[in-house]
XYZ file of C-alpha atoms in Angstrom:
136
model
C -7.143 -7.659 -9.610
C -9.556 -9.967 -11.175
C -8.804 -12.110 -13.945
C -10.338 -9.963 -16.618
C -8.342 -7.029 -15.970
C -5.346 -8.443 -15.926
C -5.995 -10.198 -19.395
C -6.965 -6.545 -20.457
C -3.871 -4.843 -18.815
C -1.608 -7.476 -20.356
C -3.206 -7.940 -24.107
C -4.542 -11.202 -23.912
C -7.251 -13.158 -22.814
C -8.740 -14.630 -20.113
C -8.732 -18.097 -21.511
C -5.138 -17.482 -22.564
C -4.415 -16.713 -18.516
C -6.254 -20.041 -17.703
C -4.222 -22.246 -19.888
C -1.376 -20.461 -18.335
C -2.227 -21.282 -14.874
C -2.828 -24.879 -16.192
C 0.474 -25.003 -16.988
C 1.871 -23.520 -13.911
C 3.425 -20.173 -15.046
C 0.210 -18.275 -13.812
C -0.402 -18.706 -10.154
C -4.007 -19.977 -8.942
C -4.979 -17.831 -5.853
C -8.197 -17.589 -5.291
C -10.068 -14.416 -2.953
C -12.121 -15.621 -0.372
C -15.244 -14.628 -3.033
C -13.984 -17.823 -5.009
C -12.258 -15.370 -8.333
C -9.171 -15.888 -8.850
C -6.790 -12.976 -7.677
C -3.690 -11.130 -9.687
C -1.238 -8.705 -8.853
C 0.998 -6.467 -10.154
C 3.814 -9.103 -9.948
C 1.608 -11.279 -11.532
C 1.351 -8.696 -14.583
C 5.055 -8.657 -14.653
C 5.048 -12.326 -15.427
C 2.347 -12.288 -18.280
C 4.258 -9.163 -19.491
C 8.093 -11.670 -19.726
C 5.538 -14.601 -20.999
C 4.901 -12.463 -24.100
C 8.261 -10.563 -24.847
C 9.623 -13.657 -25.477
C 7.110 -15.526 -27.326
C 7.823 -12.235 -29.575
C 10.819 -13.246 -29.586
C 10.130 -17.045 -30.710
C 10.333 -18.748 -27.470
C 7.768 -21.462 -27.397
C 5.378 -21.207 -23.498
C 7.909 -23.795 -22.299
C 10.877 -22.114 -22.805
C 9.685 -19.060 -20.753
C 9.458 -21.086 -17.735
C 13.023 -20.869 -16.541
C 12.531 -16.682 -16.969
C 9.177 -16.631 -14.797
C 10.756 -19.077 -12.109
C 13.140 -16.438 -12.184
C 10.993 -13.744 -11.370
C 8.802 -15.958 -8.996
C 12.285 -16.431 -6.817
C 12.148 -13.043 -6.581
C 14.781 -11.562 -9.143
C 14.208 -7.862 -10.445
C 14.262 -9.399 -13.526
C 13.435 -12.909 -15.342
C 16.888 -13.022 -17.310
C 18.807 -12.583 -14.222
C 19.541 -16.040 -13.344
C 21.628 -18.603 -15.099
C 19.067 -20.876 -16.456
C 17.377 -17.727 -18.390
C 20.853 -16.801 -19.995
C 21.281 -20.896 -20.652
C 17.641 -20.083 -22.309
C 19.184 -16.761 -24.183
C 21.734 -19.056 -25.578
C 19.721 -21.692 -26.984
C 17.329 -18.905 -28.544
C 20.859 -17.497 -30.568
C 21.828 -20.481 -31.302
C 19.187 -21.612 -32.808
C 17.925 -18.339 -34.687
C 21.743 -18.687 -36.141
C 20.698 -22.145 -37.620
C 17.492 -20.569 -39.334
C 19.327 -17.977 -40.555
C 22.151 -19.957 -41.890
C 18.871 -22.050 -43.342
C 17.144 -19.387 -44.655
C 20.668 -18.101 -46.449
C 20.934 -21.086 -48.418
C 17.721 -21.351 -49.362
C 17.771 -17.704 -50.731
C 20.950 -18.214 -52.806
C 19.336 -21.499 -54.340
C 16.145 -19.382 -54.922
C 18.560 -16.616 -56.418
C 20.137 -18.908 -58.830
C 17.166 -21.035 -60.246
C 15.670 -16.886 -60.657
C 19.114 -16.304 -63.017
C 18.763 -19.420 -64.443
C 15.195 -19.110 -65.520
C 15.338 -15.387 -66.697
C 18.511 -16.345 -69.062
C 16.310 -19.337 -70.741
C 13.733 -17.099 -70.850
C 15.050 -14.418 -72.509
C 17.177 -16.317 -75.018
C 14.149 -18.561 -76.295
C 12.411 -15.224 -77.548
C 13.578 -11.239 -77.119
C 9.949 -10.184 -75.850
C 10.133 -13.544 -73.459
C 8.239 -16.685 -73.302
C 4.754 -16.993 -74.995
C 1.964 -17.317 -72.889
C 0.519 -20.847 -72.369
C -3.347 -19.844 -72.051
C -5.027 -17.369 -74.093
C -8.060 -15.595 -72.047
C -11.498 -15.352 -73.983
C -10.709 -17.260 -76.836
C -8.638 -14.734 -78.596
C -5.389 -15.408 -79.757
């Protein structure tokens, strides 16, 4: 297949599938015509490519799981350098989340903290600090 279907068949773009093939997780064949040439295995690649930029893995860190496939693997998490990759995903999606955890308890408190000074100062809440229009 040519390069525009398979950018069509996979959901992306044909510049997309260049920069790919710049990077060397795309093949470059090329048909005797000069266009460059895709198959179904090629599809399969582009297809593991974006599941696991889904997923948060940056182009780089897919290589391992299309090197995979290239060796010939039914799959591109089959060999130990994609479940190394797995691991380093988990691990650090358990640091964000720890992160994020914090950050939302800190945000949690300043809330409680604010809404108690706010409603002690007045029962109806804080005064507004503009007036729109002139009007009181």
């Amino acid at each position: 297949m040519r390069i525009g279907e398979l950018a069509r068949r996979a959901g992306t773009t044909t510049r997309t599938l260049r920069y790919y093939e710049s990077r060397g997780l795309l093949p470059a064949r090329r048909a005797e015509n000069g266009y460059r040439s895709y198959d179904e295995g090629d599809l399969r690649l582009l297809l593991q490519i974006r599941t696991l930029q889904d997923f948060g893995f940056d182009l780089e860190e897919t290589r391992p799981f299309v090197d995979c496939l290239r060796s010939g693997h039914p799959a591109g998490d089959s060999c130990p350098a994609s479940l190394a990759g797995y691991r380093r995903k988990l691990d650090e999606l358990d640091a964000l989340i720890d992160q994020l955890t914090k950050v939302r308890a800190e945000v949690g408190t300043q809330l409680a903290r604010a809404e108690l000074e706010a409603s002690a100062a007045l029962p109806g809440g804080p005064e507004p600090r503009c007036q729109l229009g002139g009007h009181p």
